[in-house]
Amino acid sequence: MVNIGVSFPPKVTHICCIGAGYVGGPTSAVMAAQCPDIRFTVADTDSARIAAWNSSNLPVYEKGLDDLVKMQRSVNLFFTTDVDSAIRQAEMILIAVNTPTKTRGVGSGKAADLRNVEMCVRRIATVAETDKVVVERSTVPCGTGQMVAGILDEFAKPGVQFHVLSNPEFMSEGSAIANLLHPDRVIIGAHGTSQWAQGLLRAVYEQWVPRDRILTMDLWSAELSKLAANAMLAQRISSINAISAVCEAAGASVKSVADGVGSDRRIGRDFLDASVGFGGSCFHKDVASLVWLSQSLNLPEVAEYWSQVLAMNSFQISRFARTVSQTVVGGLEDKRIACLGFAYKSGTGDSRNTPAAEVCRYLLDEGAHLAVYDPKVPDQHIRDRMEELGCDLSQVSVCASAEEAADGAQAVVVLTAWKQFLALDWEIVYGSMAKPAYVFDGQLMLEPETMRRLGYHFYQIGHPRSP
Ligand code: NAD
Ligand code: UGA
């Protein structure tokens, strides 16, 4: 059992966030701007990342983030590698470290790897000299709070008391600042003895979030709400992608079907955009984590149900890549294929678990030479992601513009919905390509009639093929 404490200041004055990543950095910057009386220290063991947060070239690209950091840094927002001092000074510690999927041992490929969380908690327990509220911000499986409380209890210095909360983050990359400023909801979970600490964190959020958007609940429900929310969002995408395959086979339009279905208020139109598949650092890992949790709780039918969301996503990615290789006349051997977009979605430079990498691997296996362009993903990340998938990089060139990538290409494959691809002069691009020129739109961005009028053989996910 964790010690139960009452000796705590009535108001938080110093918060430390462990983990200076996509969540830790933006969360702390927004909180610092909204809570001028609280000092925020973001601590990370990655010194390059901390140096970047302390420079003008932030390690995370988000609209509005640069200005926020510029405004708050050295006022009430600090970035440091000195994790121990940051822990000691804070009354409240947010844990925002990465929780990837396990890659070996029991649960490999499904269960969340909680090593980083465990290391943080051990550190907190060992270093803390005064009482702390410890907040899980990382996405963790239901029940992790028990492990956290157990470690804190075991390693605590005599007389030091800890209170564990779950406060999962629901922001999306690309709109992180807006999501953090105007969240649909904030969830704060606690168990009996830590409920008073819920009030402490609630008071922090109440400085800018309307009270009725702050939901308090028990710790397990808070942890599970996060996994369930991501699983249901991913499920909607897999559902519409399944329908997109039916549309192609039946000659229907998935955009129209999504409008028709989504105009039912009970269903809603959001997250019904068919695509080459979902990517990003979280959907796959969190659905997999829910599958593993269900298996661990001896609920095989539930596990099977959620695993189909992932199966449909893999099917969609390979179905799209197969369409490219089977449509280009004569196959892809030695053909230049331009891949436009590499980020897992527009508005971010993040390429973690991007469907684009998997499509590229498939096209390379078919013998294509790839010319890849993304406006935000660093060149090295493009190469790294492909290397992780075992691709032969000698057949890959990373280009400085969409036009350069398309020059001499047999086909253009649109993999990320960057607005700038809409603004391309597709007539000039057509002139620069090998003929017959193909465009495969994996993001439903381009206007089929216009593209076909320009002379392209045009394929779009979920729509009838070129006549
Ligand atoms: P990230 O990989 O960008 O950042 C994690 C950071 O934690 C890294 O900088 C790493 O160096 C640091 N770290 C790891 N172990 C550490 C330790 N022991 N001590 C100090 N620093 C340590 O990850 P992220 O995208 O910010 O995600 C963090 C968590 O938030 C994950 O659980 C994720 O599922 C969840 N989440 C992410 C998003 C998102 O949009 N990326 C949204 C909601 C929730
Ligand atoms: C997602 C959730 O939306 C956030 O609420 C959550 O906090 C976050 O995961 C997380 O836990 O990390 P994110 O991955 O940043 O956010 O981006 P989304 O906008 O959800 O997109 C995820 C993927 O789904 C992208 O590849 C996107 O292109 C795809 N997508 C999204 C579709 O294919 N169709 C859609 O209609 C919507």
PDB file of N, CA and C in Angstrom, residues 215-264:
ATOM      1  N   LEU A 215     -13.468  15.662 -16.058  1.00  0.00           N
ATOM      2  CA  LEU A 215     -14.152  14.476 -15.537  1.00  0.00           C
ATOM      3  C   LEU A 215     -13.260  13.780 -14.521  1.00  0.00           C
ATOM      4  N   THR A 216     -13.806  13.532 -13.345  1.00  0.00           N
ATOM      5  CA  THR A 216     -13.038  12.755 -12.368  1.00  0.00           C
ATOM      6  C   THR A 216     -13.652  11.364 -12.273  1.00  0.00           C
ATOM      7  N   MET A 217     -12.796  10.389 -12.096  1.00  0.00           N
ATOM      8  CA  MET A 217     -13.248   8.987 -12.035  1.00  0.00           C
ATOM      9  C   MET A 217     -12.183   8.159 -11.316  1.00  0.00           C
ATOM     10  N   ASP A 218     -12.439   6.854 -11.226  1.00  0.00           N
ATOM     11  CA  ASP A 218     -11.439   6.014 -10.575  1.00  0.00           C
ATOM     12  C   ASP A 218     -10.254   5.809 -11.516  1.00  0.00           C
ATOM     13  N   LEU A 219      -9.161   5.355 -10.936  1.00  0.00           N
ATOM     14  CA  LEU A 219      -7.894   5.267 -11.679  1.00  0.00           C
ATOM     15  C   LEU A 219      -7.976   4.307 -12.868  1.00  0.00           C
ATOM     16  N   TRP A 220      -8.591   3.135 -12.648  1.00  0.00           N
ATOM     17  CA  TRP A 220      -8.619   2.134 -13.734  1.00  0.00           C
ATOM     18  C   TRP A 220      -9.467   2.644 -14.899  1.00  0.00           C
ATOM     19  N   SER A 221     -10.578   3.315 -14.558  1.00  0.00           N
ATOM     20  CA  SER A 221     -11.464   3.815 -15.629  1.00  0.00           C
ATOM     21  C   SER A 221     -10.749   4.891 -16.444  1.00  0.00           C
ATOM     22  N   ALA A 222      -9.958   5.725 -15.759  1.00  0.00           N
ATOM     23  CA  ALA A 222      -9.221   6.771 -16.475  1.00  0.00           C
ATOM     24  C   ALA A 222      -8.212   6.137 -17.434  1.00  0.00           C
ATOM     25  N   GLU A 223      -7.474   5.150 -16.940  1.00  0.00           N
ATOM     26  CA  GLU A 223      -6.479   4.479 -17.795  1.00  0.00           C
ATOM     27  C   GLU A 223      -7.160   3.818 -18.994  1.00  0.00           C
ATOM     28  N   LEU A 224      -8.283   3.146 -18.724  1.00  0.00           N
ATOM     29  CA  LEU A 224      -8.955   2.417 -19.805  1.00  0.00           C
ATOM     30  C   LEU A 224      -9.638   3.368 -20.784  1.00  0.00           C
ATOM     31  N   SER A 225     -10.099   4.520 -20.306  1.00  0.00           N
ATOM     32  CA  SER A 225     -10.760   5.485 -21.205  1.00  0.00           C
ATOM     33  C   SER A 225      -9.830   5.873 -22.350  1.00  0.00           C
ATOM     34  N   LYS A 226      -8.550   6.005 -22.033  1.00  0.00           N
ATOM     35  CA  LYS A 226      -7.586   6.421 -23.068  1.00  0.00           C
ATOM     36  C   LYS A 226      -7.433   5.330 -24.130  1.00  0.00           C
ATOM     37  N   LEU A 227      -7.212   4.094 -23.688  1.00  0.00           N
ATOM     38  CA  LEU A 227      -7.056   2.997 -24.660  1.00  0.00           C
ATOM     39  C   LEU A 227      -8.330   2.836 -25.471  1.00  0.00           C
ATOM     40  N   ALA A 228      -9.480   2.926 -24.797  1.00  0.00           N
ATOM     41  CA  ALA A 228     -10.758   2.713 -25.488  1.00  0.00           C
ATOM     42  C   ALA A 228     -11.009   3.824 -26.505  1.00  0.00           C
ATOM     43  N   ALA A 229     -10.652   5.061 -26.161  1.00  0.00           N
ATOM     44  CA  ALA A 229     -10.878   6.178 -27.094  1.00  0.00           C
ATOM     45  C   ALA A 229     -10.053   5.964 -28.368  1.00  0.00           C
ATOM     46  N   ASN A 230      -8.774   5.620 -28.205  1.00  0.00           N
ATOM     47  CA  ASN A 230      -7.942   5.409 -29.399  1.00  0.00           C
ATOM     48  C   ASN A 230      -8.425   4.203 -30.196  1.00  0.00           C
ATOM     49  N   ALA A 231      -8.848   3.163 -29.493  1.00  0.00           N
ATOM     50  CA  ALA A 231      -9.319   1.963 -30.198  1.00  0.00           C
ATOM     51  C   ALA A 231     -10.575   2.295 -31.010  1.00  0.00           C
ATOM     52  N   MET A 232     -11.464   3.083 -30.437  1.00  0.00           N
ATOM     53  CA  MET A 232     -12.708   3.394 -31.161  1.00  0.00           C
ATOM     54  C   MET A 232     -12.462   4.333 -32.338  1.00  0.00           C
ATOM     55  N   LEU A 233     -11.508   5.248 -32.179  1.00  0.00           N
ATOM     56  CA  LEU A 233     -11.166   6.121 -33.318  1.00  0.00           C
ATOM     57  C   LEU A 233     -10.558   5.286 -34.445  1.00  0.00           C
ATOM     58  N   ALA A 234      -9.644   4.390 -34.077  1.00  0.00           N
ATOM     59  CA  ALA A 234      -9.001   3.532 -35.088  1.00  0.00           C
ATOM     60  C   ALA A 234     -10.041   2.623 -35.742  1.00  0.00           C
ATOM     61  N   GLN A 235     -10.997   2.173 -34.932  1.00  0.00           N
ATOM     62  CA  GLN A 235     -12.040   1.280 -35.446  1.00  0.00           C
ATOM     63  C   GLN A 235     -12.890   1.984 -36.521  1.00  0.00           C
ATOM     64  N   ARG A 236     -13.166   3.268 -36.315  1.00  0.00           N
ATOM     65  CA  ARG A 236     -13.954   4.001 -37.320  1.00  0.00           C
ATOM     66  C   ARG A 236     -13.194   4.050 -38.645  1.00  0.00           C
ATOM     67  N   ILE A 237     -11.879   4.278 -38.552  1.00  0.00           N
ATOM     68  CA  ILE A 237     -11.093   4.363 -39.791  1.00  0.00           C
ATOM     69  C   ILE A 237     -11.064   2.998 -40.474  1.00  0.00           C
ATOM     70  N   SER A 238     -10.868   1.935 -39.700  1.00  0.00           N
ATOM     71  CA  SER A 238     -10.864   0.607 -40.319  1.00  0.00           C
ATOM     72  C   SER A 238     -12.239   0.291 -40.911  1.00  0.00           C
ATOM     73  N   SER A 239     -13.291   0.754 -40.261  1.00  0.00           N
ATOM     74  CA  SER A 239     -14.642   0.480 -40.783  1.00  0.00           C
ATOM     75  C   SER A 239     -14.834   1.171 -42.136  1.00  0.00           C
ATOM     76  N   ILE A 240     -14.443   2.440 -42.225  1.00  0.00           N
ATOM     77  CA  ILE A 240     -14.661   3.148 -43.500  1.00  0.00           C
ATOM     78  C   ILE A 240     -13.689   2.606 -44.561  1.00  0.00           C
ATOM     79  N   ASN A 241     -12.499   2.172 -44.124  1.00  0.00           N
ATOM     80  CA  ASN A 241     -11.573   1.590 -45.105  1.00  0.00           C
ATOM     81  C   ASN A 241     -12.099   0.255 -45.632  1.00  0.00           C
ATOM     82  N   ALA A 242     -12.774  -0.511 -44.767  1.00  0.00           N
ATOM     83  CA  ALA A 242     -13.400  -1.756 -45.234  1.00  0.00           C
ATOM     84  C   ALA A 242     -14.474  -1.413 -46.276  1.00  0.00           C
ATOM     85  N   ILE A 243     -15.227  -0.359 -45.989  1.00  0.00           N
ATOM     86  CA  ILE A 243     -16.274   0.056 -46.937  1.00  0.00           C
ATOM     87  C   ILE A 243     -15.634   0.555 -48.238  1.00  0.00           C
ATOM     88  N   SER A 244     -14.432   1.169 -48.133  1.00  0.00           N
ATOM     89  CA  SER A 244     -13.784   1.689 -49.354  1.00  0.00           C
ATOM     90  C   SER A 244     -13.468   0.552 -50.332  1.00  0.00           C
ATOM     91  N   ALA A 245     -13.116  -0.617 -49.782  1.00  0.00           N
ATOM     92  CA  ALA A 245     -12.834  -1.762 -50.657  1.00  0.00           C
ATOM     93  C   ALA A 245     -14.121  -2.214 -51.336  1.00  0.00           C
ATOM     94  N   VAL A 246     -15.218  -2.181 -50.577  1.00  0.00           N
ATOM     95  CA  VAL A 246     -16.517  -2.557 -51.166  1.00  0.00           C
ATOM     96  C   VAL A 246     -16.875  -1.554 -52.262  1.00  0.00           C
ATOM     97  N   CYS A 247     -16.622  -0.262 -51.987  1.00  0.00           N
ATOM     98  CA  CYS A 247     -16.939   0.786 -52.982  1.00  0.00           C
ATOM     99  C   CYS A 247     -16.197   0.515 -54.290  1.00  0.00           C
ATOM    100  N   GLU A 248     -14.904   0.226 -54.193  1.00  0.00           N
ATOM    101  CA  GLU A 248     -14.129  -0.005 -55.420  1.00  0.00           C
ATOM    102  C   GLU A 248     -14.681  -1.193 -56.195  1.00  0.00           C
ATOM    103  N   ALA A 249     -15.030  -2.242 -55.466  1.00  0.00           N
ATOM    104  CA  ALA A 249     -15.534  -3.445 -56.142  1.00  0.00           C
ATOM    105  C   ALA A 249     -16.925  -3.220 -56.715  1.00  0.00           C
ATOM    106  N   ALA A 250     -17.716  -2.381 -56.045  1.00  0.00           N
ATOM    107  CA  ALA A 250     -19.114  -2.212 -56.455  1.00  0.00           C
ATOM    108  C   ALA A 250     -19.331  -0.976 -57.324  1.00  0.00           C
ATOM    109  N   GLY A 251     -18.279  -0.142 -57.481  1.00  0.00           N
ATOM    110  CA  GLY A 251     -18.421   1.072 -58.288  1.00  0.00           C
ATOM    111  C   GLY A 251     -19.090   2.220 -57.551  1.00  0.00           C
ATOM    112  N   ALA A 252     -19.010   2.229 -56.226  1.00  0.00           N
ATOM    113  CA  ALA A 252     -19.581   3.338 -55.443  1.00  0.00           C
ATOM    114  C   ALA A 252     -18.459   4.278 -54.996  1.00  0.00           C
ATOM    115  N   SER A 253     -18.860   5.431 -54.416  1.00  0.00           N
ATOM    116  CA  SER A 253     -17.865   6.411 -53.967  1.00  0.00           C
ATOM    117  C   SER A 253     -17.843   6.469 -52.448  1.00  0.00           C
ATOM    118  N   VAL A 254     -16.696   6.211 -51.845  1.00  0.00           N
ATOM    119  CA  VAL A 254     -16.617   6.149 -50.386  1.00  0.00           C
ATOM    120  C   VAL A 254     -16.835   7.523 -49.750  1.00  0.00           C
ATOM    121  N   LYS A 255     -16.497   8.578 -50.488  1.00  0.00           N
ATOM    122  CA  LYS A 255     -16.738   9.922 -49.925  1.00  0.00           C
ATOM    123  C   LYS A 255     -18.239  10.127 -49.753  1.00  0.00           C
ATOM    124  N   SER A 256     -18.996   9.762 -50.794  1.00  0.00           N
ATOM    125  CA  SER A 256     -20.453   9.926 -50.721  1.00  0.00           C
ATOM    126  C   SER A 256     -21.034   9.033 -49.637  1.00  0.00           C
ATOM    127  N   VAL A 257     -20.520   7.818 -49.540  1.00  0.00           N
ATOM    128  CA  VAL A 257     -21.038   6.900 -48.514  1.00  0.00           C
ATOM    129  C   VAL A 257     -20.741   7.473 -47.127  1.00  0.00           C
ATOM    130  N   ALA A 258     -19.514   8.006 -46.942  1.00  0.00           N
ATOM    131  CA  ALA A 258     -19.155   8.586 -45.634  1.00  0.00           C
ATOM    132  C   ALA A 258     -20.072   9.769 -45.308  1.00  0.00           C
ATOM    133  N   ASP A 259     -20.381  10.598 -46.328  1.00  0.00           N
ATOM    134  CA  ASP A 259     -21.303  11.719 -46.093  1.00  0.00           C
ATOM    135  C   ASP A 259     -22.676  11.191 -45.722  1.00  0.00           C
ATOM    136  N   GLY A 260     -23.121  10.183 -46.468  1.00  0.00           N
ATOM    137  CA  GLY A 260     -24.452   9.625 -46.225  1.00  0.00           C
ATOM    138  C   GLY A 260     -24.556   9.017 -44.833  1.00  0.00           C
ATOM    139  N   VAL A 261     -23.536   8.283 -44.458  1.00  0.00           N
ATOM    140  CA  VAL A 261     -23.543   7.615 -43.137  1.00  0.00           C
ATOM    141  C   VAL A 261     -23.326   8.651 -42.032  1.00  0.00           C
ATOM    142  N   GLY A 262     -22.358   9.534 -42.252  1.00  0.00           N
ATOM    143  CA  GLY A 262     -21.921  10.461 -41.198  1.00  0.00           C
ATOM    144  C   GLY A 262     -22.927  11.551 -40.903  1.00  0.00           C
ATOM    145  N   SER A 263     -23.903  11.754 -41.800  1.00  0.00           N
ATOM    146  CA  SER A 263     -24.881  12.807 -41.515  1.00  0.00           C
ATOM    147  C   SER A 263     -25.917  12.338 -40.490  1.00  0.00           C
ATOM    148  N   ASP A 264     -25.885  11.076 -40.149  1.00  0.00           N
ATOM    149  CA  ASP A 264     -26.675  10.597 -39.013  1.00  0.00           C
ATOM    150  C   ASP A 264     -25.976  11.114 -37.762  1.00  0.00           C
TER     151      ASP A 264
END
